[in-house]
Amino acid sequence: MKRKDITIVAGMHGDEPIPVIALASMHIKHIVGNPEALSKNKRFLDSDLNGVFGDPITDKETERAAKLLSLIPDDKPVLDFHSTTSIQEPFVIIIDMKMLPLARKTGLSTIVYLKLNFKAGKTLIDHRDGVVVETGQKLDHNCHNTTLQVLDSIENEKEADNIFLFEVYDKITEPGEYNNFELYDDSFYPVFATKCSYDFIGLKAKREKIK
Ligand SMILES: [Zn+2]
């Protein structure tokens, strides 16, 4: 797969600048999701941009979401680069199993399948085929390298040696000591647990080794 066959998005959250810098540093064409929030180093101005796609225009982010849908073609997949607060290892998120082949080509070994879609169909990849790439912790320089490595893997169709699919099926409701991607109490694998930017404790996933 070539770069021209995908649309690259970064800076959907204004406090996640490193993938934007990585792409700019290599002169790689991309769309900056939320330039105004990025310029203020804020996650968003009025509402979480990656949770308002398809909403009527009432504030800065709903206006930007509509603009992005007019900029981003619907006939090729999107790679949407992010970084997180709590999870160090990079991973890729899909919300539809039809995107598994693209997720595998990112070269990352951890794929999260959000079968339980907790953002109610309002993220960019609900409106365009594509995957979210979580490149690592927010201001960690590794996010820079991961962004560029993922693009290299996609161009050269390089898969990781081992690939694990974490299928999210429920929310975590009990407070506790959860380590992401590590089996908890012989029952589930936490994903997005603790210190996350969402209004819940974390998500429960099953793990399957697919390669
Ligand atoms: Zn983000």
PDB file of C-alpha atoms and ligand atoms in Angstrom:
ATOM      1  CA  MET A   1       0.000   0.000   0.000  1.00  0.00           C
ATOM      2  CA  LYS A   2       1.334   3.435  -0.927  1.00  0.00           C
ATOM      3  CA  ARG A   3       1.012   6.676   0.980  1.00  0.00           C
ATOM      4  CA  LYS A   4      -1.198   8.151  -1.700  1.00  0.00           C
ATOM      5  CA  ASP A   5      -3.704   5.343  -1.054  1.00  0.00           C
ATOM      6  CA  ILE A   6      -4.343   6.483   2.521  1.00  0.00           C
ATOM      7  CA  THR A   7      -5.268   9.769   4.195  1.00  0.00           C
ATOM      8  CA  ILE A   8      -3.054  10.662   7.149  1.00  0.00           C
ATOM      9  CA  VAL A   9      -4.526  12.643  10.034  1.00  0.00           C
ATOM     10  CA  ALA A  10      -2.724  13.811  13.193  1.00  0.00           C
ATOM     11  CA  GLY A  11      -3.361  16.396  15.887  1.00  0.00           C
ATOM     12  CA  MET A  12      -7.017  15.459  16.293  1.00  0.00           C
ATOM     13  CA  HIS A  13      -6.381  16.253  19.950  1.00  0.00           C
ATOM     14  CA  GLY A  14      -4.469  19.502  20.392  1.00  0.00           C
ATOM     15  CA  ASP A  15      -2.305  18.179  23.228  1.00  0.00           C
ATOM     16  CA  GLU A  16      -0.856  15.382  21.068  1.00  0.00           C
ATOM     17  CA  PRO A  17       1.673  17.272  18.928  1.00  0.00           C
ATOM     18  CA  ILE A  18       4.403  14.701  18.344  1.00  0.00           C
ATOM     19  CA  PRO A  19       2.900  12.772  15.424  1.00  0.00           C
ATOM     20  CA  VAL A  20       2.230  16.131  13.706  1.00  0.00           C
ATOM     21  CA  ILE A  21       5.865  17.131  14.194  1.00  0.00           C
ATOM     22  CA  ALA A  22       7.080  13.720  12.989  1.00  0.00           C
ATOM     23  CA  LEU A  23       5.069  13.978   9.771  1.00  0.00           C
ATOM     24  CA  ALA A  24       6.058  17.610   9.174  1.00  0.00           C
ATOM     25  CA  SER A  25       9.720  16.805   9.815  1.00  0.00           C
ATOM     26  CA  MET A  26       9.680  14.323   6.935  1.00  0.00           C
ATOM     27  CA  HIS A  27       7.514  16.443   4.639  1.00  0.00           C
ATOM     28  CA  ILE A  28       4.753  13.821   4.723  1.00  0.00           C
ATOM     29  CA  LYS A  29       1.398  15.140   3.575  1.00  0.00           C
ATOM     30  CA  HIS A  30      -1.244  15.008   6.296  1.00  0.00           C
ATOM     31  CA  ILE A  31      -4.272  16.799   7.673  1.00  0.00           C
ATOM     32  CA  VAL A  32      -4.040  18.405  11.123  1.00  0.00           C
ATOM     33  CA  GLY A  33      -7.241  17.521  12.939  1.00  0.00           C
ATOM     34  CA  ASN A  34      -7.587  20.435  15.325  1.00  0.00           C
ATOM     35  CA  PRO A  35      -5.065  23.191  14.477  1.00  0.00           C
ATOM     36  CA  GLU A  36      -6.573  25.741  16.859  1.00  0.00           C
ATOM     37  CA  ALA A  37      -6.445  23.389  19.862  1.00  0.00           C
ATOM     38  CA  LEU A  38      -2.937  22.351  18.781  1.00  0.00           C
ATOM     39  CA  SER A  39      -1.781  25.973  18.774  1.00  0.00           C
ATOM     40  CA  LYS A  40      -3.060  26.305  22.345  1.00  0.00           C
ATOM     41  CA  ASN A  41      -1.704  22.888  23.431  1.00  0.00           C
ATOM     42  CA  LYS A  42      -5.193  21.985  24.634  1.00  0.00           C
ATOM     43  CA  ARG A  43      -6.946  18.679  23.994  1.00  0.00           C
ATOM     44  CA  PHE A  44      -9.923  20.613  22.626  1.00  0.00           C
ATOM     45  CA  LEU A  45     -11.574  24.032  22.859  1.00  0.00           C
ATOM     46  CA  ASP A  46     -15.284  23.284  23.351  1.00  0.00           C
ATOM     47  CA  SER A  47     -15.793  19.528  22.948  1.00  0.00           C
ATOM     48  CA  ASP A  48     -13.741  16.401  22.163  1.00  0.00           C
ATOM     49  CA  LEU A  49     -13.362  16.588  18.382  1.00  0.00           C
ATOM     50  CA  ASN A  50     -13.085  12.819  18.066  1.00  0.00           C
ATOM     51  CA  GLY A  51     -16.495  12.399  19.623  1.00  0.00           C
ATOM     52  CA  VAL A  52     -18.592  14.863  17.611  1.00  0.00           C
ATOM     53  CA  PHE A  53     -18.325  13.667  13.995  1.00  0.00           C
ATOM     54  CA  GLY A  54     -21.804  13.805  12.506  1.00  0.00           C
ATOM     55  CA  ASP A  55     -23.143  16.215  15.136  1.00  0.00           C
ATOM     56  CA  PRO A  56     -24.895  19.469  14.182  1.00  0.00           C
ATOM     57  CA  ILE A  57     -22.600  22.510  14.258  1.00  0.00           C
ATOM     58  CA  THR A  58     -22.851  24.219  17.655  1.00  0.00           C
ATOM     59  CA  ASP A  59     -19.250  24.980  18.631  1.00  0.00           C
ATOM     60  CA  LYS A  60     -15.645  25.025  17.387  1.00  0.00           C
ATOM     61  CA  GLU A  61     -15.155  21.257  17.275  1.00  0.00           C
ATOM     62  CA  THR A  62     -18.476  20.388  15.646  1.00  0.00           C
ATOM     63  CA  GLU A  63     -17.618  22.979  13.007  1.00  0.00           C
ATOM     64  CA  ARG A  64     -14.146  21.483  12.559  1.00  0.00           C
ATOM     65  CA  ALA A  65     -15.552  17.921  12.366  1.00  0.00           C
ATOM     66  CA  ALA A  66     -17.826  18.943   9.506  1.00  0.00           C
ATOM     67  CA  LYS A  67     -14.892  20.655   7.782  1.00  0.00           C
ATOM     68  CA  LEU A  68     -12.727  17.545   8.170  1.00  0.00           C
ATOM     69  CA  LEU A  69     -15.395  15.332   6.617  1.00  0.00           C
ATOM     70  CA  SER A  70     -15.380  17.663   3.613  1.00  0.00           C
ATOM     71  CA  LEU A  71     -11.564  17.456   3.394  1.00  0.00           C
ATOM     72  CA  ILE A  72     -11.113  13.723   3.927  1.00  0.00           C
ATOM     73  CA  PRO A  73     -12.084  11.557   0.951  1.00  0.00           C
ATOM     74  CA  ASP A  74     -14.370   8.593   1.615  1.00  0.00           C
ATOM     75  CA  ASP A  75     -12.811   6.295  -0.961  1.00  0.00           C
ATOM     76  CA  LYS A  76      -9.570   5.527   0.876  1.00  0.00           C
ATOM     77  CA  PRO A  77      -8.728   4.551   4.427  1.00  0.00           C
ATOM     78  CA  VAL A  78      -7.591   6.955   7.127  1.00  0.00           C
ATOM     79  CA  LEU A  79      -4.646   6.582   9.472  1.00  0.00           C
ATOM     80  CA  ASP A  80      -5.443   8.747  12.496  1.00  0.00           C
ATOM     81  CA  PHE A  81      -2.369   9.287  14.712  1.00  0.00           C
ATOM     82  CA  HIS A  82      -2.768   9.911  18.448  1.00  0.00           C
ATOM     83  CA  SER A  83      -0.823   9.626  21.692  1.00  0.00           C
ATOM     84  CA  THR A  84      -2.070   8.759  25.183  1.00  0.00           C
ATOM     85  CA  THR A  85      -1.533   9.760  28.782  1.00  0.00           C
ATOM     86  CA  SER A  86      -1.125   6.371  30.400  1.00  0.00           C
ATOM     87  CA  ILE A  87      -0.092   3.662  27.953  1.00  0.00           C
ATOM     88  CA  GLN A  88       3.508   3.467  26.787  1.00  0.00           C
ATOM     89  CA  GLU A  89       3.434   0.744  24.175  1.00  0.00           C
ATOM     90  CA  PRO A  90       2.023   1.711  20.801  1.00  0.00           C
ATOM     91  CA  PHE A  91      -1.139   0.031  19.607  1.00  0.00           C
ATOM     92  CA  VAL A  92      -3.740   0.325  16.891  1.00  0.00           C
ATOM     93  CA  ILE A  93      -7.521   0.609  17.266  1.00  0.00           C
ATOM     94  CA  ILE A  94     -10.189  -0.676  14.902  1.00  0.00           C
ATOM     95  CA  ILE A  95     -13.950  -0.503  15.254  1.00  0.00           C
ATOM     96  CA  ASP A  96     -14.722  -2.883  12.380  1.00  0.00           C
ATOM     97  CA  MET A  97     -13.021  -6.203  11.655  1.00  0.00           C
ATOM     98  CA  LYS A  98     -12.837  -5.290   7.982  1.00  0.00           C
ATOM     99  CA  MET A  99      -9.983  -2.942   8.942  1.00  0.00           C
ATOM    100  CA  LEU A 100      -7.942  -5.768  10.503  1.00  0.00           C
ATOM    101  CA  PRO A 101      -5.751  -6.226   7.385  1.00  0.00           C
ATOM    102  CA  LEU A 102      -4.753  -2.526   7.482  1.00  0.00           C
ATOM    103  CA  ALA A 103      -4.211  -2.674  11.263  1.00  0.00           C
ATOM    104  CA  ARG A 104      -1.844  -5.638  10.782  1.00  0.00           C
ATOM    105  CA  LYS A 105       0.176  -3.708   8.206  1.00  0.00           C
ATOM    106  CA  THR A 106       0.994  -0.983  10.746  1.00  0.00           C
ATOM    107  CA  GLY A 107       3.682  -3.351  12.015  1.00  0.00           C
ATOM    108  CA  LEU A 108       2.352  -2.993  15.577  1.00  0.00           C
ATOM    109  CA  SER A 109       1.759  -6.146  17.601  1.00  0.00           C
ATOM    110  CA  THR A 110      -1.191  -4.898  19.670  1.00  0.00           C
ATOM    111  CA  ILE A 111      -4.545  -4.358  17.998  1.00  0.00           C
ATOM    112  CA  VAL A 112      -7.572  -3.223  20.002  1.00  0.00           C
ATOM    113  CA  TYR A 113     -10.937  -4.055  18.478  1.00  0.00           C
ATOM    114  CA  LEU A 114     -13.562  -1.743  19.992  1.00  0.00           C
ATOM    115  CA  LYS A 115     -16.475  -4.063  19.482  1.00  0.00           C
ATOM    116  CA  LEU A 116     -18.153  -2.042  22.215  1.00  0.00           C
ATOM    117  CA  ASN A 117     -18.011   1.386  20.625  1.00  0.00           C
ATOM    118  CA  PHE A 118     -18.009   3.753  23.580  1.00  0.00           C
ATOM    119  CA  LYS A 119     -18.017   6.968  21.562  1.00  0.00           C
ATOM    120  CA  ALA A 120     -21.435   6.323  20.078  1.00  0.00           C
ATOM    121  CA  GLY A 121     -20.434   6.312  16.428  1.00  0.00           C
ATOM    122  CA  LYS A 122     -18.984   9.822  16.474  1.00  0.00           C
ATOM    123  CA  THR A 123     -15.269   9.325  15.872  1.00  0.00           C
ATOM    124  CA  LEU A 124     -13.579   9.922  12.544  1.00  0.00           C
ATOM    125  CA  ILE A 125     -13.258   6.178  11.855  1.00  0.00           C
ATOM    126  CA  ASP A 126     -16.998   5.794  12.368  1.00  0.00           C
ATOM    127  CA  HIS A 127     -17.366   8.055   9.326  1.00  0.00           C
ATOM    128  CA  ARG A 128     -14.404   6.887   7.250  1.00  0.00           C
ATOM    129  CA  ASP A 129     -12.777   3.476   6.869  1.00  0.00           C
ATOM    130  CA  GLY A 130      -9.578   3.535   8.844  1.00  0.00           C
ATOM    131  CA  VAL A 131      -7.616   2.891  12.012  1.00  0.00           C
ATOM    132  CA  VAL A 132      -6.444   4.931  14.986  1.00  0.00           C
ATOM    133  CA  VAL A 133      -2.746   4.597  15.792  1.00  0.00           C
ATOM    134  CA  GLU A 134      -1.834   5.279  19.426  1.00  0.00           C
ATOM    135  CA  THR A 135       1.854   6.048  19.189  1.00  0.00           C
ATOM    136  CA  GLY A 136       2.717   6.089  22.910  1.00  0.00           C
ATOM    137  CA  GLN A 137       2.885   8.536  25.786  1.00  0.00           C
ATOM    138  CA  LYS A 138       2.118  12.125  24.914  1.00  0.00           C
ATOM    139  CA  LEU A 139       5.450  13.904  25.104  1.00  0.00           C
ATOM    140  CA  ASP A 140       7.649  10.844  24.631  1.00  0.00           C
ATOM    141  CA  HIS A 141       9.960  11.179  21.644  1.00  0.00           C
ATOM    142  CA  ASN A 142       9.253   7.507  20.797  1.00  0.00           C
ATOM    143  CA  CYS A 143       5.922   8.737  19.395  1.00  0.00           C
ATOM    144  CA  HIS A 144       7.971  10.449  16.705  1.00  0.00           C
ATOM    145  CA  ASN A 145       9.727   7.238  15.662  1.00  0.00           C
ATOM    146  CA  THR A 146       6.589   5.118  15.946  1.00  0.00           C
ATOM    147  CA  THR A 147       4.666   7.462  13.634  1.00  0.00           C
ATOM    148  CA  LEU A 148       7.319   7.155  10.939  1.00  0.00           C
ATOM    149  CA  GLN A 149       7.807   3.396  11.471  1.00  0.00           C
ATOM    150  CA  VAL A 150       4.086   2.747  11.064  1.00  0.00           C
ATOM    151  CA  LEU A 151       4.090   4.546   7.715  1.00  0.00           C
ATOM    152  CA  ASP A 152       7.159   2.605   6.631  1.00  0.00           C
ATOM    153  CA  SER A 153       5.500  -0.680   7.636  1.00  0.00           C
ATOM    154  CA  ILE A 154       2.360   0.152   5.678  1.00  0.00           C
ATOM    155  CA  GLU A 155       4.306   1.043   2.555  1.00  0.00           C
ATOM    156  CA  ASN A 156       6.335  -2.123   2.778  1.00  0.00           C
ATOM    157  CA  GLU A 157       3.508  -4.336   4.135  1.00  0.00           C
ATOM    158  CA  LYS A 158       5.608  -5.337   7.155  1.00  0.00           C
ATOM    159  CA  GLU A 159       3.764  -7.154   9.931  1.00  0.00           C
ATOM    160  CA  ALA A 160       4.975  -7.702  13.493  1.00  0.00           C
ATOM    161  CA  ASP A 161       6.242 -11.201  14.299  1.00  0.00           C
ATOM    162  CA  ASN A 162       3.496 -11.683  16.898  1.00  0.00           C
ATOM    163  CA  ILE A 163       0.117  -9.993  16.797  1.00  0.00           C
ATOM    164  CA  PHE A 164      -2.465  -9.919  19.592  1.00  0.00           C
ATOM    165  CA  LEU A 165      -6.056  -8.863  19.097  1.00  0.00           C
ATOM    166  CA  PHE A 166      -7.760  -7.389  22.177  1.00  0.00           C
ATOM    167  CA  GLU A 167     -11.505  -7.505  21.690  1.00  0.00           C
ATOM    168  CA  VAL A 168     -13.250  -4.992  23.952  1.00  0.00           C
ATOM    169  CA  TYR A 169     -16.593  -6.268  25.210  1.00  0.00           C
ATOM    170  CA  ASP A 170     -17.468  -4.339  28.386  1.00  0.00           C
ATOM    171  CA  LYS A 171     -16.594  -1.430  30.671  1.00  0.00           C
ATOM    172  CA  ILE A 172     -14.704  -1.810  33.937  1.00  0.00           C
ATOM    173  CA  THR A 173     -16.940  -0.584  36.731  1.00  0.00           C
ATOM    174  CA  GLU A 174     -14.957  -1.457  39.879  1.00  0.00           C
ATOM    175  CA  PRO A 175     -12.035   0.770  40.898  1.00  0.00           C
ATOM    176  CA  GLY A 176      -8.803  -1.245  41.189  1.00  0.00           C
ATOM    177  CA  GLU A 177      -5.175  -1.616  40.145  1.00  0.00           C
ATOM    178  CA  TYR A 178      -5.411  -2.293  36.441  1.00  0.00           C
ATOM    179  CA  ASN A 179      -2.428  -2.724  34.139  1.00  0.00           C
ATOM    180  CA  ASN A 180      -3.296  -2.253  30.498  1.00  0.00           C
ATOM    181  CA  PHE A 181      -2.895  -5.337  28.299  1.00  0.00           C
ATOM    182  CA  GLU A 182      -2.061  -7.553  31.322  1.00  0.00           C
ATOM    183  CA  LEU A 183      -4.496 -10.250  32.438  1.00  0.00           C
ATOM    184  CA  TYR A 184      -6.478  -9.099  35.476  1.00  0.00           C
ATOM    185  CA  ASP A 185      -7.692 -11.603  38.050  1.00  0.00           C
ATOM    186  CA  ASP A 186      -7.755 -14.467  35.480  1.00  0.00           C
ATOM    187  CA  SER A 187     -10.729 -12.838  33.816  1.00  0.00           C
ATOM    188  CA  PHE A 188     -10.041  -9.973  31.382  1.00  0.00           C
ATOM    189  CA  TYR A 189      -7.425  -7.678  29.868  1.00  0.00           C
ATOM    190  CA  PRO A 190      -7.808  -3.996  30.816  1.00  0.00           C
ATOM    191  CA  VAL A 191      -7.554  -1.452  27.997  1.00  0.00           C
ATOM    192  CA  PHE A 192      -7.537   2.358  28.504  1.00  0.00           C
ATOM    193  CA  ALA A 193      -7.509   1.748  32.260  1.00  0.00           C
ATOM    194  CA  THR A 194      -6.746   4.508  34.782  1.00  0.00           C
ATOM    195  CA  LYS A 195      -5.657   8.077  34.161  1.00  0.00           C
ATOM    196  CA  CYS A 196      -7.397   8.040  30.829  1.00  0.00           C
ATOM    197  CA  SER A 197      -9.144  10.968  29.246  1.00  0.00           C
ATOM    198  CA  TYR A 198     -12.568   9.332  29.264  1.00  0.00           C
ATOM    199  CA  ASP A 199     -15.275   9.262  31.857  1.00  0.00           C
ATOM    200  CA  PHE A 200     -14.839   5.646  32.941  1.00  0.00           C
ATOM    201  CA  ILE A 201     -12.295   3.455  34.708  1.00  0.00           C
ATOM    202  CA  GLY A 202     -11.337   1.388  31.694  1.00  0.00           C
ATOM    203  CA  LEU A 203     -12.499  -1.282  29.286  1.00  0.00           C
ATOM    204  CA  LYS A 204     -12.464  -5.069  29.473  1.00  0.00           C
ATOM    205  CA  ALA A 205     -11.046  -7.069  26.591  1.00  0.00           C
ATOM    206  CA  LYS A 206     -10.474 -10.694  25.597  1.00  0.00           C
ATOM    207  CA  ARG A 207      -7.100 -11.466  24.056  1.00  0.00           C
ATOM    208  CA  GLU A 208      -6.464 -13.647  21.044  1.00  0.00           C
ATOM    209  CA  LYS A 209      -3.076 -14.344  19.455  1.00  0.00           C
ATOM    210  CA  ILE A 210      -3.722 -13.998  15.730  1.00  0.00           C
ATOM    211  CA  LYS A 211      -0.129 -14.390  14.594  1.00  0.00           C
TER     212      LYS A 211
HETATM  213 ZN    ZN B   1      -5.950  11.541  20.898  1.00  0.00          ZN
END
